[in-house]
PDB file of C-alpha atoms in Angstrom:
ATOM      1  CA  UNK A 172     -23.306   5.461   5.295  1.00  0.00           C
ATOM      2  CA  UNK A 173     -24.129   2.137   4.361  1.00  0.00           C
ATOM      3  CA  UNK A 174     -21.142   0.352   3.339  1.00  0.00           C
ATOM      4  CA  UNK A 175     -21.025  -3.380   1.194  1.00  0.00           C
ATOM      5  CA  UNK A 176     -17.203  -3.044   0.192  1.00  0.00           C
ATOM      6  CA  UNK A 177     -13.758  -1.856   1.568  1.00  0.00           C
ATOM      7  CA  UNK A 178     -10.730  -1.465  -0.280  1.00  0.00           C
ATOM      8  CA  UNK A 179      -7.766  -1.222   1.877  1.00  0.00           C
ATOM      9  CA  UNK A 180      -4.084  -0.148   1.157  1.00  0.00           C
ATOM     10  CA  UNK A 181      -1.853  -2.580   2.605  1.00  0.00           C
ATOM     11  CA  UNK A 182       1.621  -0.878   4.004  1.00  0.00           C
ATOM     12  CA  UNK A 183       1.206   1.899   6.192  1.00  0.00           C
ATOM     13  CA  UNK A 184      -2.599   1.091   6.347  1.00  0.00           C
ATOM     14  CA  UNK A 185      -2.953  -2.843   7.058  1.00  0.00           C
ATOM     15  CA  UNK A 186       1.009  -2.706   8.186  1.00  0.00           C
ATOM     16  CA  UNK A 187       3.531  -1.304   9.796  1.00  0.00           C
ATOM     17  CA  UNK A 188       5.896  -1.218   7.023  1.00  0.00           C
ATOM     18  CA  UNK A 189       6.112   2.105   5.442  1.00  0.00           C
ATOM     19  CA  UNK A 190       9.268   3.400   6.620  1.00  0.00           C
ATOM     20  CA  UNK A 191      10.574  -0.278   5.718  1.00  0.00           C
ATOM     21  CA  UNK A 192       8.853   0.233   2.249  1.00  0.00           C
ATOM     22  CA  UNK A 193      10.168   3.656   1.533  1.00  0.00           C
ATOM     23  CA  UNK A 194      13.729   2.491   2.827  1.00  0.00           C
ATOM     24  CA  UNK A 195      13.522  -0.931   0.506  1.00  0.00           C
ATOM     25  CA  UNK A 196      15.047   1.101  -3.020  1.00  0.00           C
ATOM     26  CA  UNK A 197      17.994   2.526  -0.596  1.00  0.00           C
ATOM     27  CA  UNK A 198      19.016  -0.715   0.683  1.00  0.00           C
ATOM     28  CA  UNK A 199      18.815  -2.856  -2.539  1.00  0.00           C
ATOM     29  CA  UNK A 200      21.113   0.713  -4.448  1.00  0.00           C
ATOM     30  CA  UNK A 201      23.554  -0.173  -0.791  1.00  0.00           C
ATOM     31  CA  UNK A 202      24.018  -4.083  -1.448  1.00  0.00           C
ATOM     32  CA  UNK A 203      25.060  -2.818  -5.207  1.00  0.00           C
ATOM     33  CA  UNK A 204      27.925  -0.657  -3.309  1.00  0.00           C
ATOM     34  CA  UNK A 205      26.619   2.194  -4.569  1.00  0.00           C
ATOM     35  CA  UNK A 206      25.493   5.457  -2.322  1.00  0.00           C
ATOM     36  CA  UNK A 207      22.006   6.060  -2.587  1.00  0.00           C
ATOM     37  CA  UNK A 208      20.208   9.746  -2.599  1.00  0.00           C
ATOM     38  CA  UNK A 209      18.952  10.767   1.145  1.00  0.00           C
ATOM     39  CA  UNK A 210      15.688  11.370  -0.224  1.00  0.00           C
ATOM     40  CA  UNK A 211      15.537   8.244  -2.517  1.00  0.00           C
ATOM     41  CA  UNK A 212      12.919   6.362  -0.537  1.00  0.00           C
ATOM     42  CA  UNK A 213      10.314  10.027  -0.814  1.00  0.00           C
ATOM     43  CA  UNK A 214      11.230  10.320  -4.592  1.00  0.00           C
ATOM     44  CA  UNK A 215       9.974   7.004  -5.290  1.00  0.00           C
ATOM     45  CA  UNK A 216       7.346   5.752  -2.681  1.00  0.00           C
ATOM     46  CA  UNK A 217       4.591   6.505  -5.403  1.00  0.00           C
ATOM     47  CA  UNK A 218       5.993   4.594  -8.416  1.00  0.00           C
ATOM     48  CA  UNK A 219       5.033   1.494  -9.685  1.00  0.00           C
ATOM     49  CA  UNK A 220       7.620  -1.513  -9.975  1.00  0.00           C
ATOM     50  CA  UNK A 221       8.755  -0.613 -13.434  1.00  0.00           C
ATOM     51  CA  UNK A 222       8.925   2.913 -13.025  1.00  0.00           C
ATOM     52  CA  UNK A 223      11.189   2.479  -9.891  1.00  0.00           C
ATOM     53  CA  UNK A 224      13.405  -0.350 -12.197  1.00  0.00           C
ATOM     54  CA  UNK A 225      13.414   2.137 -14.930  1.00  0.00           C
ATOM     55  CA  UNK A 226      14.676   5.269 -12.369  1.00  0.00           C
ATOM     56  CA  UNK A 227      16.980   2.993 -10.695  1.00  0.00           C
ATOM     57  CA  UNK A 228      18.740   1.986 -13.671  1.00  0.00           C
ATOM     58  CA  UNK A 229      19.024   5.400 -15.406  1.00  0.00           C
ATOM     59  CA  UNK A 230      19.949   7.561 -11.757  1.00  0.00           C
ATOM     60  CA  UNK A 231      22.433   4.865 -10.654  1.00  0.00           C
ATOM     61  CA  UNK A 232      23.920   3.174 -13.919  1.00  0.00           C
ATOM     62  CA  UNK A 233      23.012  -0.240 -13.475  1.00  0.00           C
ATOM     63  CA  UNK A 234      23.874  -2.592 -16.198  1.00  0.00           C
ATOM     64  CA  UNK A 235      21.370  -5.126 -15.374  1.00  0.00           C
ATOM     65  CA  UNK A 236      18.232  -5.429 -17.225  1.00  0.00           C
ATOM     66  CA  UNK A 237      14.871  -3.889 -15.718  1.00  0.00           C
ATOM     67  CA  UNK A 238      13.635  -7.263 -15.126  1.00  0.00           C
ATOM     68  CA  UNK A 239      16.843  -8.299 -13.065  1.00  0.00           C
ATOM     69  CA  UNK A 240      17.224  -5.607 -11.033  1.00  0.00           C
ATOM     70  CA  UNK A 241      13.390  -5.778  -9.972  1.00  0.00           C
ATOM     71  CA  UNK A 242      14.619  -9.283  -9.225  1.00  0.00           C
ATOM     72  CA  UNK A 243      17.025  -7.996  -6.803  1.00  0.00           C
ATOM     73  CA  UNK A 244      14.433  -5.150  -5.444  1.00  0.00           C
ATOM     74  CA  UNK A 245      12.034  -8.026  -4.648  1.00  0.00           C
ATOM     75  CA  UNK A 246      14.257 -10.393  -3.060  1.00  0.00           C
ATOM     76  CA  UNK A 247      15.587  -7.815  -0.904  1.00  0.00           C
ATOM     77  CA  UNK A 248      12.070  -6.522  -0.086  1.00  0.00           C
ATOM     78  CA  UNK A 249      10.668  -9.723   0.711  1.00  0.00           C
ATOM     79  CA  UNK A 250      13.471 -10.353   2.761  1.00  0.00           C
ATOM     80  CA  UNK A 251      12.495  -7.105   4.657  1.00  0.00           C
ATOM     81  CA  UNK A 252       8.802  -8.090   4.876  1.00  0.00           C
ATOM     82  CA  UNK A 253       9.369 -11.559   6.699  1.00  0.00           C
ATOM     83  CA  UNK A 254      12.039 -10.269   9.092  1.00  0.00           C
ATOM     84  CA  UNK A 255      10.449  -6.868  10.317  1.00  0.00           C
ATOM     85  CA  UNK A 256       7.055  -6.081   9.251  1.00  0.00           C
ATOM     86  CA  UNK A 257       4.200  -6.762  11.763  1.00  0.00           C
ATOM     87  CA  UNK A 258       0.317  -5.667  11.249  1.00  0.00           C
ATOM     88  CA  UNK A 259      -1.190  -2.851  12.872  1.00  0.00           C
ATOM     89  CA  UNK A 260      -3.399  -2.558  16.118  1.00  0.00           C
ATOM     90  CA  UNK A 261      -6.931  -3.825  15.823  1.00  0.00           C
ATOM     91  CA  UNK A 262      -6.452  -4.607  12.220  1.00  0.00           C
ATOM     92  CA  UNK A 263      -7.648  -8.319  13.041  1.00  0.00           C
ATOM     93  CA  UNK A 264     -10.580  -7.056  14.914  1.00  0.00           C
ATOM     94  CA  UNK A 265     -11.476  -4.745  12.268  1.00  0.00           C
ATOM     95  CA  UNK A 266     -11.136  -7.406   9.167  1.00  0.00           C
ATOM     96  CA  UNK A 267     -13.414 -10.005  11.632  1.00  0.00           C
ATOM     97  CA  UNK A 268     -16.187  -7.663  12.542  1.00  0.00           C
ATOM     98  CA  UNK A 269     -16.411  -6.618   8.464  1.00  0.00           C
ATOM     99  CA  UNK A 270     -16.438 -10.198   7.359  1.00  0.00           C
ATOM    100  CA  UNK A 271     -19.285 -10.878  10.115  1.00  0.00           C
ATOM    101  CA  UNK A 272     -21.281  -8.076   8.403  1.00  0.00           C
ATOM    102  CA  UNK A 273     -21.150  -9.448   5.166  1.00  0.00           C
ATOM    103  CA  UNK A 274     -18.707  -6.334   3.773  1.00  0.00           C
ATOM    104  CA  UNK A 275     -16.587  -7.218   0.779  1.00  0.00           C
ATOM    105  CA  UNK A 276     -12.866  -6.232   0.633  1.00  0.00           C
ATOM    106  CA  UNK A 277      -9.933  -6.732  -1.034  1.00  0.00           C
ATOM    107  CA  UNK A 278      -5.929  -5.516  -1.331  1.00  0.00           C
ATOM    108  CA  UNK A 279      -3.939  -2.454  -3.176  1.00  0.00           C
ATOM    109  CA  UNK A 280      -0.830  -2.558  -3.357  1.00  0.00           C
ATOM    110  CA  UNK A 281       2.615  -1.389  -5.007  1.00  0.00           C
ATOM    111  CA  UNK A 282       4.107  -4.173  -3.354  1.00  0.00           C
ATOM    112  CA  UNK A 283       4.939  -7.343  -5.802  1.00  0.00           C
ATOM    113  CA  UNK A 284       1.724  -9.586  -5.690  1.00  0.00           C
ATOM    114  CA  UNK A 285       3.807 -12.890  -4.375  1.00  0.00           C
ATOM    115  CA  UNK A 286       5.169 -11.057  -2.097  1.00  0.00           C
ATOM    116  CA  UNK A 287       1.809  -9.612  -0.876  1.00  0.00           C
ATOM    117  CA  UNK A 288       0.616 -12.732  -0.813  1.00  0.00           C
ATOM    118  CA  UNK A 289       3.076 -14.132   0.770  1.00  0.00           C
ATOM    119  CA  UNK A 290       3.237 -11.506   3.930  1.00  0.00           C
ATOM    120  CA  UNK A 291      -0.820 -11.654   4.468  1.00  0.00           C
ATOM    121  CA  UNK A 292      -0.668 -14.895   4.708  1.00  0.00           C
ATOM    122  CA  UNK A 293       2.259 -15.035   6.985  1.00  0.00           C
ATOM    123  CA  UNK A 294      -0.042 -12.386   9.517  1.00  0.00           C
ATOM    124  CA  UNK A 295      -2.867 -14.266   9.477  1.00  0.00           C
ATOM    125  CA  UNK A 296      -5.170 -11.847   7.019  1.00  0.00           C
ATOM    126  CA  UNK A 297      -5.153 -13.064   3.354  1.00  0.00           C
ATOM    127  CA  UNK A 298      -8.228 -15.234   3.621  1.00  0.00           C
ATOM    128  CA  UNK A 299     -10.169 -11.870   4.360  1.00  0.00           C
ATOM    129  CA  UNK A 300      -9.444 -10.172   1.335  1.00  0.00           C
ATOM    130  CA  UNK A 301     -11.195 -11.407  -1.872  1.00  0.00           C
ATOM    131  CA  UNK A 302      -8.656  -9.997  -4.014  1.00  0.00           C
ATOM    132  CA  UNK A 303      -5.115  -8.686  -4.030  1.00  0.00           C
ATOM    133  CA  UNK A 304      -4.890  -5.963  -7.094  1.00  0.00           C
ATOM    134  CA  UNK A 305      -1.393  -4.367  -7.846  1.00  0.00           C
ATOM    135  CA  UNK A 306      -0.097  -0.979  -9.456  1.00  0.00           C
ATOM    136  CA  UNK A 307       1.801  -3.085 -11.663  1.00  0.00           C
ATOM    137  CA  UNK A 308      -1.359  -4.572 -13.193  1.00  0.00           C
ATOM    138  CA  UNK A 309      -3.236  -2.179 -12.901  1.00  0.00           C
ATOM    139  CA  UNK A 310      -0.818   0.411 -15.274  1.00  0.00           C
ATOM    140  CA  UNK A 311      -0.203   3.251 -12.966  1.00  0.00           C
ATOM    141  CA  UNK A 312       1.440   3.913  -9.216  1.00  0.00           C
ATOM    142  CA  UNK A 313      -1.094   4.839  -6.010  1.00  0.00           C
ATOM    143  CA  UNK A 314      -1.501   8.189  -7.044  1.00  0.00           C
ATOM    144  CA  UNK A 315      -3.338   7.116 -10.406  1.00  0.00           C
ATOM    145  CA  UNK A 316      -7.100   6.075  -9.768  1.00  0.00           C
ATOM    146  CA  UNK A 317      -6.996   2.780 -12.128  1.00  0.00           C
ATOM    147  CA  UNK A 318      -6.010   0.408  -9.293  1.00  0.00           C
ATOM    148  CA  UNK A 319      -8.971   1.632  -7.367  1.00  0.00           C
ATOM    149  CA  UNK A 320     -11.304   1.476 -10.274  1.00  0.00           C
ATOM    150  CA  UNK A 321      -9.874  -2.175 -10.974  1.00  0.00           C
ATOM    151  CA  UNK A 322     -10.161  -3.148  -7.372  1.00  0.00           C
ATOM    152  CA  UNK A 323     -14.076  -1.619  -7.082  1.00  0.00           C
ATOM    153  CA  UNK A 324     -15.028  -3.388 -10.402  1.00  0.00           C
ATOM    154  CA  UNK A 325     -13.743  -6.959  -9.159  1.00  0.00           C
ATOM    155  CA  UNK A 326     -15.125  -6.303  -5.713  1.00  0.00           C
ATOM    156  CA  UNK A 327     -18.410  -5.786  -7.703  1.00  0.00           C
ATOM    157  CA  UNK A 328     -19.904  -3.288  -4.818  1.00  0.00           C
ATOM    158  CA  UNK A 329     -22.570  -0.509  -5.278  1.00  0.00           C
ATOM    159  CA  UNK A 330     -19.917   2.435  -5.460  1.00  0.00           C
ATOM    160  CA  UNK A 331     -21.680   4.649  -3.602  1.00  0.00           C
ATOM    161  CA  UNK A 332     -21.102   1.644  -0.494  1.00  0.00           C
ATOM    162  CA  UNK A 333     -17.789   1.460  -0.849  1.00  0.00           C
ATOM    163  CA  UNK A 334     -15.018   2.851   1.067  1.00  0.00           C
ATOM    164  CA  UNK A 335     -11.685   3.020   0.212  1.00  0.00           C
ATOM    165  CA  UNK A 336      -9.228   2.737   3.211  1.00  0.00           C
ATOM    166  CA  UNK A 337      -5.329   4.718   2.864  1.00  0.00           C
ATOM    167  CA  UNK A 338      -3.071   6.806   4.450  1.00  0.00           C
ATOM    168  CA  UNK A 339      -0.925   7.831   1.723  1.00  0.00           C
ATOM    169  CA  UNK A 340      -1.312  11.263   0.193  1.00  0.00           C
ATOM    170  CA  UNK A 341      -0.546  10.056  -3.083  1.00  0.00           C
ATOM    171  CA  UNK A 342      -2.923   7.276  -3.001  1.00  0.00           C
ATOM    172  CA  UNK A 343      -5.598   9.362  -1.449  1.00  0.00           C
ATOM    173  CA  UNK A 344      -6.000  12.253  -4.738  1.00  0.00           C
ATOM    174  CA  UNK A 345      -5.993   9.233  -6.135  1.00  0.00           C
ATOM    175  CA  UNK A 346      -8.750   7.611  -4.689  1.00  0.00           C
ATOM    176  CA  UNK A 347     -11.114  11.398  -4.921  1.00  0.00           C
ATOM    177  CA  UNK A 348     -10.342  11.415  -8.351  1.00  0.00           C
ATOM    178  CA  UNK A 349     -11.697   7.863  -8.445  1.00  0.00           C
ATOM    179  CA  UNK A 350     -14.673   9.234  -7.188  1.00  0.00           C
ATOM    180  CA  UNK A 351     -14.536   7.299  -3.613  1.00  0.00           C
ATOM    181  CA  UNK A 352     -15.554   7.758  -0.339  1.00  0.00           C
ATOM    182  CA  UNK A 353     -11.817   7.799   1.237  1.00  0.00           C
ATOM    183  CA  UNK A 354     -11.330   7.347   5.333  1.00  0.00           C
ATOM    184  CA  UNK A 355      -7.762   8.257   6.025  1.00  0.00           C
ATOM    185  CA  UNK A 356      -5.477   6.143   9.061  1.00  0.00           C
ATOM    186  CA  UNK A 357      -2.685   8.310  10.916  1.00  0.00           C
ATOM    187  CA  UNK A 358       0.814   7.226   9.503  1.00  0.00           C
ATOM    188  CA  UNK A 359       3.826   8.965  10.855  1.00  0.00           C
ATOM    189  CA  UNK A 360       5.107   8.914   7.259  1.00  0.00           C
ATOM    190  CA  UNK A 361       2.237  11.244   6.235  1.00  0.00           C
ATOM    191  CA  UNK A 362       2.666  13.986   9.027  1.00  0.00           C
ATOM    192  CA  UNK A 363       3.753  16.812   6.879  1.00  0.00           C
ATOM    193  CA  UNK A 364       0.953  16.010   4.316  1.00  0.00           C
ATOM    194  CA  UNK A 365      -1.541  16.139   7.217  1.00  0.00           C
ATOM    195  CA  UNK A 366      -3.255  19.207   7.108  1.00  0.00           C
ATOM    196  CA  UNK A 367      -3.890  17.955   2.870  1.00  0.00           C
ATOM    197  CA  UNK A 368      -4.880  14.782   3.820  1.00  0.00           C
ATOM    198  CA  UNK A 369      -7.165  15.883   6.492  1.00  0.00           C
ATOM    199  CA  UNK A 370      -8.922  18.195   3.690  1.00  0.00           C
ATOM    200  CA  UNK A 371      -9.477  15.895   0.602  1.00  0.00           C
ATOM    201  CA  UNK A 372     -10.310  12.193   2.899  1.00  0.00           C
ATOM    202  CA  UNK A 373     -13.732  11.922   3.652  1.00  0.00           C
ATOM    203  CA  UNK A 374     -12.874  10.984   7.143  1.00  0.00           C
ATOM    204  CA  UNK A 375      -9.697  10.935   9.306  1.00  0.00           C
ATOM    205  CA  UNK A 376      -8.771   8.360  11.765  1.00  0.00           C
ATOM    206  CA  UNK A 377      -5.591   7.970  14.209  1.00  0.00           C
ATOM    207  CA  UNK A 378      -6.446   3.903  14.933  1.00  0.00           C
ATOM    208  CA  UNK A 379      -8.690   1.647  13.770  1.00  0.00           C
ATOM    209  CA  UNK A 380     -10.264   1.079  17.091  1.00  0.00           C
ATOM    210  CA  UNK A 381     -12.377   4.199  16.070  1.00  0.00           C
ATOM    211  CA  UNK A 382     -13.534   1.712  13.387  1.00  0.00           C
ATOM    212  CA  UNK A 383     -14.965  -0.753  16.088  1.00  0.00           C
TER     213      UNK A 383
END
């Protein structure tokens, strides 16, 4: 397969920050003294920003506006981010060897965009990535296929040569539905949606190295 673009998801793909991702809602419902649900982090992973404001508020009676609290959620994420999140094996490598080949790519993400920014840059990788397109903007969460069609149509690649790059479930119907060629990384998040991910993704990968 030829390929002239790559749209990559950025935690649990690009960086090792899932289980800090999933964990971010629980911590931020903690620092309001409140107990948050065991399975809080699984029940939200796939909404957008405002969805998760919108939940939080309603499930946990927060008297804050929507636009506070995602405040709060975003200062307490990006605190996360700088302090623990590092980028995953051969991802450097990987980015280099596309850039060399001319191969266009750019971000998704349900992570703020200043934040995003913000991390990429901090690891070294934002100058790869033409673009940085968010669920937020975009009108839907990861398992919606807008943010891949909005990410495809600024990358401005022959569809049929482009490759979208997740390791989410979620993200991945998302991405078939799109009508994408879909390569799937190994993210210990995912294994009990393995055997379904392994089934709709084009391809399945446990590293990038077997991208080299």
């Amino acid at each position: 397969m030829k390929i002239s673009g790559v749209i990559f998801d950025m935690d649990g793909t690009l960086l090792d920050s899932t289980e800090m991702w999933q964990g971010a809602a629980g911590r931020y419902i903690t620092s309001l003294r409140k107990e948050p649900e065991p399975d809080l982090g699984e029940k939200t992973k796939a909404m957008t920003l405002n969805e998760l404001c919108g939940y939080l508020k309603e499930r946990y009676g927060i008297a804050a506006a929507e636009e506070k609290i995602a405040k709060g959620f975003n200062a307490k994420l990006r605190e996360d981010y700088l302090e623990s999140v590092d980028i995953k094996e051969y991802v450097p490598v990987l980015l280099e060897k596309f850039k060399q080949k001319g191969i266009a790519m750019c971000v998704t993400t349900s992570t703020d965009k200043a934040i995003a920014e913000e991390i990429l840059v901090r690891l070294g990788i934002r100058d790869y990535f033409k673009y940085i397109v968010t669920c937020e903007e975009s009108g839907g969460g990861k398992s919606d296929p807008e943010v891949f069609v909005n990410a495809h149509s600024l990358l401005g690649t022959p569809k049929e040569e482009t490759v979208v790059i997740e390791d989410g479930l979620l993200a991945i119907k998302g991405a078939k539905e799109a009508g994408f060629y879909v390569t799937a990384i190994a993210d210990k998040s995912e294994e009990e949606n393995l055997a379904e991910i392994k089934n709709l993704a084009d391809r399945y990968i446990e590293g990038f190295e077997e991208l080299l």
